[in-house]
């Protein structure tokens, strides 16, 4: 028994230091038939406050995690199928699923943690049970197939991140085991077709970062449930992020452009808030939240969240600010700014926008409404007007001087 405990402690210590992640198998059943099955490894990066500082801990889903049969469900009563895995004193990871008949996917991802657990959150100054939900998880597969993603994929859930790897899961199952037919995630498809590029990036030293230039303008849209476009955006985006670089062994300041043709957009539109989620090849997820004030009929960009897992990073970078006030405009109009704008999100991350036009509310017939332009554009439009006016003034002065001069010399002739 002592040996067992020593071994367990050793394994726990090993895992704490080297971040080893265990694979867990979870099943939701109704009667004798299985409706959801998942084999996965998961780890979480959670930030919490102590009385004097803010800390981030890395927690992995232990293999002792079990399905909470009370709250999990197959969704036969009309609700969404729900897989709830519980571990430790009041921690949980939950996946809810939805389908449209031909595809199924993770509709939302919930992470719950109990800050009273001092073994994971030492010195936390709160004892709350925190529940975070994300509804923008790009896990989709064809129905009657198993979703497979061996590569790791990181999702932002509130201020925390959830990283899955070695994942195989199926919902809306018809058999009792995972279907042999697989829907392979994009990251796995990329890593099997291009193993040489990953090898070369790890062996060659990181080149000195060169300024990436002006980013390309991308066009993004969000559709609502009935398929009509409810949010439109056109912009070039550049990240200005400082993070700790593995190869350079120091904190670096890097400018990275978002590549529109590698970026997909999703999101949601509600009556008084709209969300645009841009995902670049699973390594970058950028989330914009727009808020409408229905009394003043003004909207603004109120939140930006960035999740980045770039090759040079020691840990996934996540930054979020939900009390921003940018891109302010009036309902029924779009917001436009051709000039470069810098949106500061947190000290370590700001977003530079170029040739931007957005409309998060009241989009009709797939088109932008009349634009309200930012002050910088208006100022830039003023420059030619001011220059023109100054030139016209100068011409006028010269003309008057000439006329006066002519009149004087004329008068001079007359007196003689
Ligand atoms: C479940 O399986 C057991 C044994 O295989 C069987 O006795 C039982 O009737 C089954 N229950 C249902 C609801 O099918
Ligand atoms: C930590 O405390 C700060 C300041 O009160 C607060 O803004 C922040 O939300 C807290 N963070 C967490 C993770 O609770
Ligand atoms: C926890 O600490 C943060 C600063 O780190 C402070 O702002 C916050 O008020 C504290 N919360 C509690 C419940 O004491
Ligand atoms: C997430 O899904 C569960 C199960 O379908 C549902 O009860 C919950 O309301 C959903 N949460 C959000 C924020 O969509
Ligand atoms: C949170 O953890 C504390 C201490 O481990 C425990 O007493 C409490 O019951 C837990 N809360 C929940 C909701 O499980
Ligand atoms: C389900 O959604 C996918 C992607 O949005 C779409 O291609 C497909 O046609 C939809 N199927 C049905 C039956 O609505
Ligand atoms: C999935 O499989 C079940 C049983 O094998 C079948 O009845 C159903 O039509 C299949 N669905 C699709 C979309 O192929
Ligand atoms: C689609 O939904 C929006 C609100 O969600 C509504 O205003 C619009 O009329 C709907 N369009 C159709 C074609 O049903
Ligand atoms: C990037 O951010 C740093 C620190 O906030 C700032 O000094 C620098 O000027 C920014 N660079 C660009 C091109 O925005
Ligand atoms: C990284 O830098 C620190 C101090 O700057 C140094 O002590 C450490 O040895 C370096 N590590 C590596 C792997 O170069
Ligand atoms: C993306 O666009 C760039 C330049 O426009 C092009 O070189 C590249 O091949 C494109 N990539 C894809 C995947 O379409
Ligand atoms: C909405 O606008 C009104 C009028 O400008 C203002 O008084 C109110 O505080 C605003 N509401 C919110 C939630 O910002």
PDB file of N, CA and C in Angstrom, residues 173-245:
ATOM      1  N   UNK A 173     -24.697   8.078 -31.655  1.00  0.00           N
ATOM      2  CA  UNK A 173     -24.203   6.782 -32.115  1.00  0.00           C
ATOM      3  C   UNK A 173     -25.360   5.832 -32.394  1.00  0.00           C
ATOM      4  N   UNK A 174     -25.161   4.978 -33.398  1.00  0.00           N
ATOM      5  CA  UNK A 174     -26.171   3.962 -33.679  1.00  0.00           C
ATOM      6  C   UNK A 174     -25.696   2.616 -33.171  1.00  0.00           C
ATOM      7  N   UNK A 175     -24.371   2.387 -33.177  1.00  0.00           N
ATOM      8  CA  UNK A 175     -23.833   1.140 -32.615  1.00  0.00           C
ATOM      9  C   UNK A 175     -23.393   1.386 -31.191  1.00  0.00           C
ATOM     10  N   UNK A 176     -22.791   0.367 -30.572  1.00  0.00           N
ATOM     11  CA  UNK A 176     -22.341   0.554 -29.208  1.00  0.00           C
ATOM     12  C   UNK A 176     -20.863   0.909 -29.112  1.00  0.00           C
ATOM     13  N   UNK A 177     -20.184   0.969 -30.263  1.00  0.00           N
ATOM     14  CA  UNK A 177     -18.788   1.376 -30.225  1.00  0.00           C
ATOM     15  C   UNK A 177     -18.545   2.435 -31.290  1.00  0.00           C
ATOM     16  N   UNK A 178     -17.388   3.087 -31.177  1.00  0.00           N
ATOM     17  CA  UNK A 178     -17.062   4.141 -32.133  1.00  0.00           C
ATOM     18  C   UNK A 178     -17.116   3.593 -33.548  1.00  0.00           C
ATOM     19  N   UNK A 179     -17.692   4.354 -34.425  1.00  0.00           N
ATOM     20  CA  UNK A 179     -17.786   3.938 -35.819  1.00  0.00           C
ATOM     21  C   UNK A 179     -16.379   3.834 -36.408  1.00  0.00           C
ATOM     22  N   UNK A 180     -16.140   2.772 -37.225  1.00  0.00           N
ATOM     23  CA  UNK A 180     -14.804   2.633 -37.828  1.00  0.00           C
ATOM     24  C   UNK A 180     -14.517   3.722 -38.874  1.00  0.00           C
ATOM     25  N   UNK A 181     -15.553   4.340 -39.415  1.00  0.00           N
ATOM     26  CA  UNK A 181     -15.344   5.415 -40.376  1.00  0.00           C
ATOM     27  C   UNK A 181     -15.022   6.690 -39.610  1.00  0.00           C
ATOM     28  N   UNK A 182     -13.977   7.384 -40.054  1.00  0.00           N
ATOM     29  CA  UNK A 182     -13.542   8.558 -39.286  1.00  0.00           C
ATOM     30  C   UNK A 182     -13.682   9.849 -40.082  1.00  0.00           C
ATOM     31  N   UNK A 183     -14.013  10.932 -39.361  1.00  0.00           N
ATOM     32  CA  UNK A 183     -13.893  12.279 -39.919  1.00  0.00           C
ATOM     33  C   UNK A 183     -12.630  12.855 -39.283  1.00  0.00           C
ATOM     34  N   UNK A 184     -11.617  13.060 -40.101  1.00  0.00           N
ATOM     35  CA  UNK A 184     -10.308  13.471 -39.574  1.00  0.00           C
ATOM     36  C   UNK A 184     -10.227  14.994 -39.556  1.00  0.00           C
ATOM     37  N   UNK A 185      -9.777  15.538 -38.442  1.00  0.00           N
ATOM     38  CA  UNK A 185      -9.726  16.996 -38.329  1.00  0.00           C
ATOM     39  C   UNK A 185      -8.663  17.586 -39.255  1.00  0.00           C
ATOM     40  N   UNK A 186      -8.788  18.879 -39.541  1.00  0.00           N
ATOM     41  CA  UNK A 186      -7.881  19.579 -40.465  1.00  0.00           C
ATOM     42  C   UNK A 186      -6.423  19.462 -40.021  1.00  0.00           C
ATOM     43  N   UNK A 187      -6.188  19.612 -38.720  1.00  0.00           N
ATOM     44  CA  UNK A 187      -4.812  19.607 -38.217  1.00  0.00           C
ATOM     45  C   UNK A 187      -4.138  18.269 -38.505  1.00  0.00           C
ATOM     46  N   UNK A 188      -4.884  17.172 -38.375  1.00  0.00           N
ATOM     47  CA  UNK A 188      -4.311  15.858 -38.665  1.00  0.00           C
ATOM     48  C   UNK A 188      -4.054  15.705 -40.155  1.00  0.00           C
ATOM     49  N   UNK A 189      -4.963  16.226 -40.956  1.00  0.00           N
ATOM     50  CA  UNK A 189      -4.772  16.134 -42.407  1.00  0.00           C
ATOM     51  C   UNK A 189      -3.515  16.889 -42.806  1.00  0.00           C
ATOM     52  N   UNK A 190      -3.309  18.052 -42.202  1.00  0.00           N
ATOM     53  CA  UNK A 190      -2.135  18.865 -42.525  1.00  0.00           C
ATOM     54  C   UNK A 190      -0.871  18.164 -42.061  1.00  0.00           C
ATOM     55  N   UNK A 191      -0.903  17.571 -40.856  1.00  0.00           N
ATOM     56  CA  UNK A 191       0.333  17.004 -40.324  1.00  0.00           C
ATOM     57  C   UNK A 191       0.726  15.720 -41.039  1.00  0.00           C
ATOM     58  N   UNK A 192      -0.254  15.007 -41.658  1.00  0.00           N
ATOM     59  CA  UNK A 192       0.139  13.810 -42.384  1.00  0.00           C
ATOM     60  C   UNK A 192       0.623  14.144 -43.787  1.00  0.00           C
ATOM     61  N   UNK A 193       0.114  15.234 -44.357  1.00  0.00           N
ATOM     62  CA  UNK A 193       0.537  15.572 -45.719  1.00  0.00           C
ATOM     63  C   UNK A 193       1.836  16.377 -45.731  1.00  0.00           C
ATOM     64  N   UNK A 194       2.123  17.080 -44.657  1.00  0.00           N
ATOM     65  CA  UNK A 194       3.317  17.920 -44.665  1.00  0.00           C
ATOM     66  C   UNK A 194       4.197  17.704 -43.436  1.00  0.00           C
ATOM     67  N   UNK A 195       4.697  16.455 -43.260  1.00  0.00           N
ATOM     68  CA  UNK A 195       5.529  16.232 -42.076  1.00  0.00           C
ATOM     69  C   UNK A 195       6.891  16.898 -42.204  1.00  0.00           C
ATOM     70  N   UNK A 196       7.353  17.105 -43.448  1.00  0.00           N
ATOM     71  CA  UNK A 196       8.688  17.662 -43.647  1.00  0.00           C
ATOM     72  C   UNK A 196       8.771  19.106 -43.159  1.00  0.00           C
ATOM     73  N   UNK A 197       7.675  19.862 -43.326  1.00  0.00           N
ATOM     74  CA  UNK A 197       7.725  21.274 -42.916  1.00  0.00           C
ATOM     75  C   UNK A 197       7.848  21.389 -41.404  1.00  0.00           C
ATOM     76  N   UNK A 198       7.125  20.499 -40.660  1.00  0.00           N
ATOM     77  CA  UNK A 198       7.217  20.586 -39.199  1.00  0.00           C
ATOM     78  C   UNK A 198       8.619  20.211 -38.750  1.00  0.00           C
ATOM     79  N   UNK A 199       9.215  19.218 -39.458  1.00  0.00           N
ATOM     80  CA  UNK A 199      10.556  18.797 -39.101  1.00  0.00           C
ATOM     81  C   UNK A 199      11.548  19.939 -39.318  1.00  0.00           C
ATOM     82  N   UNK A 200      11.392  20.623 -40.445  1.00  0.00           N
ATOM     83  CA  UNK A 200      12.362  21.672 -40.764  1.00  0.00           C
ATOM     84  C   UNK A 200      12.213  22.857 -39.817  1.00  0.00           C
ATOM     85  N   UNK A 201      10.970  23.159 -39.386  1.00  0.00           N
ATOM     86  CA  UNK A 201      10.829  24.308 -38.497  1.00  0.00           C
ATOM     87  C   UNK A 201      11.451  24.050 -37.136  1.00  0.00           C
ATOM     88  N   UNK A 202      11.471  22.767 -36.725  1.00  0.00           N
ATOM     89  CA  UNK A 202      12.034  22.495 -35.405  1.00  0.00           C
ATOM     90  C   UNK A 202      13.560  22.474 -35.441  1.00  0.00           C
ATOM     91  N   UNK A 203      14.116  22.113 -36.610  1.00  0.00           N
ATOM     92  CA  UNK A 203      15.571  22.004 -36.661  1.00  0.00           C
ATOM     93  C   UNK A 203      16.242  23.340 -36.986  1.00  0.00           C
ATOM     94  N   UNK A 204      15.625  24.139 -37.864  1.00  0.00           N
ATOM     95  CA  UNK A 204      16.272  25.400 -38.219  1.00  0.00           C
ATOM     96  C   UNK A 204      16.023  26.428 -37.116  1.00  0.00           C
ATOM     97  N   UNK A 205      17.022  27.237 -36.880  1.00  0.00           N
ATOM     98  CA  UNK A 205      16.890  28.285 -35.874  1.00  0.00           C
ATOM     99  C   UNK A 205      15.893  29.323 -36.373  1.00  0.00           C
ATOM    100  N   UNK A 206      15.171  29.926 -35.453  1.00  0.00           N
ATOM    101  CA  UNK A 206      14.177  30.914 -35.843  1.00  0.00           C
ATOM    102  C   UNK A 206      14.857  32.118 -36.489  1.00  0.00           C
ATOM    103  N   UNK A 207      14.408  32.521 -37.672  1.00  0.00           N
ATOM    104  CA  UNK A 207      15.025  33.676 -38.310  1.00  0.00           C
ATOM    105  C   UNK A 207      14.634  34.946 -37.559  1.00  0.00           C
ATOM    106  N   UNK A 208      15.450  35.964 -37.682  1.00  0.00           N
ATOM    107  CA  UNK A 208      15.115  37.236 -37.049  1.00  0.00           C
ATOM    108  C   UNK A 208      13.790  37.704 -37.623  1.00  0.00           C
ATOM    109  N   UNK A 209      12.832  38.100 -36.786  1.00  0.00           N
ATOM    110  CA  UNK A 209      11.526  38.478 -37.308  1.00  0.00           C
ATOM    111  C   UNK A 209      11.620  39.717 -38.200  1.00  0.00           C
ATOM    112  N   UNK A 210      11.070  39.593 -39.403  1.00  0.00           N
ATOM    113  CA  UNK A 210      11.041  40.737 -40.297  1.00  0.00           C
ATOM    114  C   UNK A 210       9.636  41.326 -40.221  1.00  0.00           C
ATOM    115  N   UNK A 211       9.505  42.643 -40.324  1.00  0.00           N
ATOM    116  CA  UNK A 211       8.163  43.231 -40.275  1.00  0.00           C
ATOM    117  C   UNK A 211       7.309  42.643 -41.393  1.00  0.00           C
ATOM    118  N   UNK A 212       6.098  42.218 -41.078  1.00  0.00           N
ATOM    119  CA  UNK A 212       5.317  41.498 -42.071  1.00  0.00           C
ATOM    120  C   UNK A 212       4.628  42.370 -43.124  1.00  0.00           C
ATOM    121  N   UNK A 213       4.715  43.671 -43.012  1.00  0.00           N
ATOM    122  CA  UNK A 213       4.049  44.517 -44.003  1.00  0.00           C
ATOM    123  C   UNK A 213       2.572  44.643 -43.708  1.00  0.00           C
ATOM    124  N   UNK A 214       1.881  45.349 -44.580  1.00  0.00           N
ATOM    125  CA  UNK A 214       0.450  45.559 -44.362  1.00  0.00           C
ATOM    126  C   UNK A 214      -0.309  44.258 -44.614  1.00  0.00           C
ATOM    127  N   UNK A 215      -1.197  43.875 -43.696  1.00  0.00           N
ATOM    128  CA  UNK A 215      -1.922  42.613 -43.908  1.00  0.00           C
ATOM    129  C   UNK A 215      -2.944  42.722 -45.033  1.00  0.00           C
ATOM    130  N   UNK A 216      -3.214  41.577 -45.639  1.00  0.00           N
ATOM    131  CA  UNK A 216      -4.222  41.510 -46.700  1.00  0.00           C
ATOM    132  C   UNK A 216      -5.614  41.725 -46.104  1.00  0.00           C
ATOM    133  N   UNK A 217      -6.494  42.316 -46.883  1.00  0.00           N
ATOM    134  CA  UNK A 217      -7.855  42.533 -46.389  1.00  0.00           C
ATOM    135  C   UNK A 217      -8.685  41.264 -46.599  1.00  0.00           C
ATOM    136  N   UNK A 218      -9.345  40.810 -45.558  1.00  0.00           N
ATOM    137  CA  UNK A 218     -10.201  39.627 -45.659  1.00  0.00           C
ATOM    138  C   UNK A 218     -11.661  40.014 -45.560  1.00  0.00           C
ATOM    139  N   UNK A 219     -12.534  39.188 -46.083  1.00  0.00           N
ATOM    140  CA  UNK A 219     -13.973  39.434 -45.982  1.00  0.00           C
ATOM    141  C   UNK A 219     -14.592  38.309 -45.181  1.00  0.00           C
ATOM    142  N   UNK A 220     -15.286  38.659 -44.122  1.00  0.00           N
ATOM    143  CA  UNK A 220     -15.847  37.649 -43.225  1.00  0.00           C
ATOM    144  C   UNK A 220     -17.329  37.923 -42.990  1.00  0.00           C
ATOM    145  N   UNK A 221     -18.081  36.869 -42.717  1.00  0.00           N
ATOM    146  CA  UNK A 221     -19.491  37.082 -42.406  1.00  0.00           C
ATOM    147  C   UNK A 221     -19.973  36.026 -41.430  1.00  0.00           C
ATOM    148  N   UNK A 222     -21.071  36.335 -40.772  1.00  0.00           N
ATOM    149  CA  UNK A 222     -21.704  35.400 -39.845  1.00  0.00           C
ATOM    150  C   UNK A 222     -23.157  35.252 -40.283  1.00  0.00           C
ATOM    151  N   UNK A 223     -23.632  34.027 -40.286  1.00  0.00           N
ATOM    152  CA  UNK A 223     -25.034  33.796 -40.642  1.00  0.00           C
ATOM    153  C   UNK A 223     -25.814  33.440 -39.389  1.00  0.00           C
ATOM    154  N   UNK A 224     -27.076  33.803 -39.368  1.00  0.00           N
ATOM    155  CA  UNK A 224     -27.876  33.383 -38.216  1.00  0.00           C
ATOM    156  C   UNK A 224     -28.533  32.045 -38.518  1.00  0.00           C
ATOM    157  N   UNK A 225     -29.391  31.567 -37.611  1.00  0.00           N
ATOM    158  CA  UNK A 225     -29.873  30.192 -37.726  1.00  0.00           C
ATOM    159  C   UNK A 225     -30.619  29.936 -39.025  1.00  0.00           C
ATOM    160  N   UNK A 226     -31.332  30.948 -39.512  1.00  0.00           N
ATOM    161  CA  UNK A 226     -32.065  30.706 -40.753  1.00  0.00           C
ATOM    162  C   UNK A 226     -31.224  30.978 -42.006  1.00  0.00           C
ATOM    163  N   UNK A 227     -29.931  31.132 -41.852  1.00  0.00           N
ATOM    164  CA  UNK A 227     -29.042  31.187 -43.006  1.00  0.00           C
ATOM    165  C   UNK A 227     -28.850  32.556 -43.617  1.00  0.00           C
ATOM    166  N   UNK A 228     -29.433  33.604 -43.031  1.00  0.00           N
ATOM    167  CA  UNK A 228     -29.207  34.936 -43.584  1.00  0.00           C
ATOM    168  C   UNK A 228     -27.997  35.576 -42.924  1.00  0.00           C
ATOM    169  N   UNK A 229     -27.237  36.342 -43.708  1.00  0.00           N
ATOM    170  CA  UNK A 229     -26.046  36.995 -43.176  1.00  0.00           C
ATOM    171  C   UNK A 229     -26.478  38.083 -42.190  1.00  0.00           C
ATOM    172  N   UNK A 230     -25.925  38.030 -40.971  1.00  0.00           N
ATOM    173  CA  UNK A 230     -26.317  39.000 -39.956  1.00  0.00           C
ATOM    174  C   UNK A 230     -25.149  39.862 -39.501  1.00  0.00           C
ATOM    175  N   UNK A 231     -23.924  39.510 -39.882  1.00  0.00           N
ATOM    176  CA  UNK A 231     -22.755  40.324 -39.542  1.00  0.00           C
ATOM    177  C   UNK A 231     -21.806  40.294 -40.730  1.00  0.00           C
ATOM    178  N   UNK A 232     -21.308  41.467 -41.097  1.00  0.00           N
ATOM    179  CA  UNK A 232     -20.373  41.573 -42.213  1.00  0.00           C
ATOM    180  C   UNK A 232     -19.117  42.289 -41.743  1.00  0.00           C
ATOM    181  N   UNK A 233     -17.964  41.834 -42.210  1.00  0.00           N
ATOM    182  CA  UNK A 233     -16.718  42.510 -41.851  1.00  0.00           C
ATOM    183  C   UNK A 233     -15.730  42.383 -42.985  1.00  0.00           C
ATOM    184  N   UNK A 234     -14.966  43.465 -43.196  1.00  0.00           N
ATOM    185  CA  UNK A 234     -13.898  43.473 -44.189  1.00  0.00           C
ATOM    186  C   UNK A 234     -12.734  44.160 -43.521  1.00  0.00           C
ATOM    187  N   UNK A 235     -11.596  43.502 -43.417  1.00  0.00           N
ATOM    188  CA  UNK A 235     -10.480  44.146 -42.729  1.00  0.00           C
ATOM    189  C   UNK A 235      -9.192  43.373 -42.919  1.00  0.00           C
ATOM    190  N   UNK A 236      -8.105  44.108 -42.750  1.00  0.00           N
ATOM    191  CA  UNK A 236      -6.788  43.497 -42.658  1.00  0.00           C
ATOM    192  C   UNK A 236      -6.397  43.541 -41.195  1.00  0.00           C
ATOM    193  N   UNK A 237      -5.888  42.421 -40.666  1.00  0.00           N
ATOM    194  CA  UNK A 237      -5.600  42.363 -39.232  1.00  0.00           C
ATOM    195  C   UNK A 237      -4.156  41.965 -38.970  1.00  0.00           C
ATOM    196  N   UNK A 238      -3.585  42.639 -37.983  1.00  0.00           N
ATOM    197  CA  UNK A 238      -2.201  42.359 -37.599  1.00  0.00           C
ATOM    198  C   UNK A 238      -2.130  42.256 -36.074  1.00  0.00           C
ATOM    199  N   UNK A 239      -1.568  41.159 -35.601  1.00  0.00           N
ATOM    200  CA  UNK A 239      -1.405  40.966 -34.154  1.00  0.00           C
ATOM    201  C   UNK A 239      -0.070  41.547 -33.713  1.00  0.00           C
ATOM    202  N   UNK A 240      -0.088  42.223 -32.585  1.00  0.00           N
ATOM    203  CA  UNK A 240       1.149  42.696 -31.972  1.00  0.00           C
ATOM    204  C   UNK A 240       1.189  42.043 -30.588  1.00  0.00           C
ATOM    205  N   UNK A 241       1.957  40.958 -30.489  1.00  0.00           N
ATOM    206  CA  UNK A 241       1.904  40.123 -29.288  1.00  0.00           C
ATOM    207  C   UNK A 241       3.289  40.014 -28.682  1.00  0.00           C
ATOM    208  N   UNK A 242       3.376  40.108 -27.371  1.00  0.00           N
ATOM    209  CA  UNK A 242       4.658  39.793 -26.748  1.00  0.00           C
ATOM    210  C   UNK A 242       4.496  38.519 -25.936  1.00  0.00           C
ATOM    211  N   UNK A 243       5.414  37.607 -26.171  1.00  0.00           N
ATOM    212  CA  UNK A 243       5.338  36.305 -25.499  1.00  0.00           C
ATOM    213  C   UNK A 243       6.746  35.752 -25.327  1.00  0.00           C
ATOM    214  N   UNK A 244       6.856  34.698 -24.546  1.00  0.00           N
ATOM    215  CA  UNK A 244       8.166  34.113 -24.294  1.00  0.00           C
ATOM    216  C   UNK A 244       8.501  33.131 -25.403  1.00  0.00           C
ATOM    217  N   UNK A 245       9.584  33.397 -26.115  1.00  0.00           N
ATOM    218  CA  UNK A 245       9.959  32.553 -27.244  1.00  0.00           C
ATOM    219  C   UNK A 245      10.874  31.428 -26.786  1.00  0.00           C
TER     220      UNK A 245
END
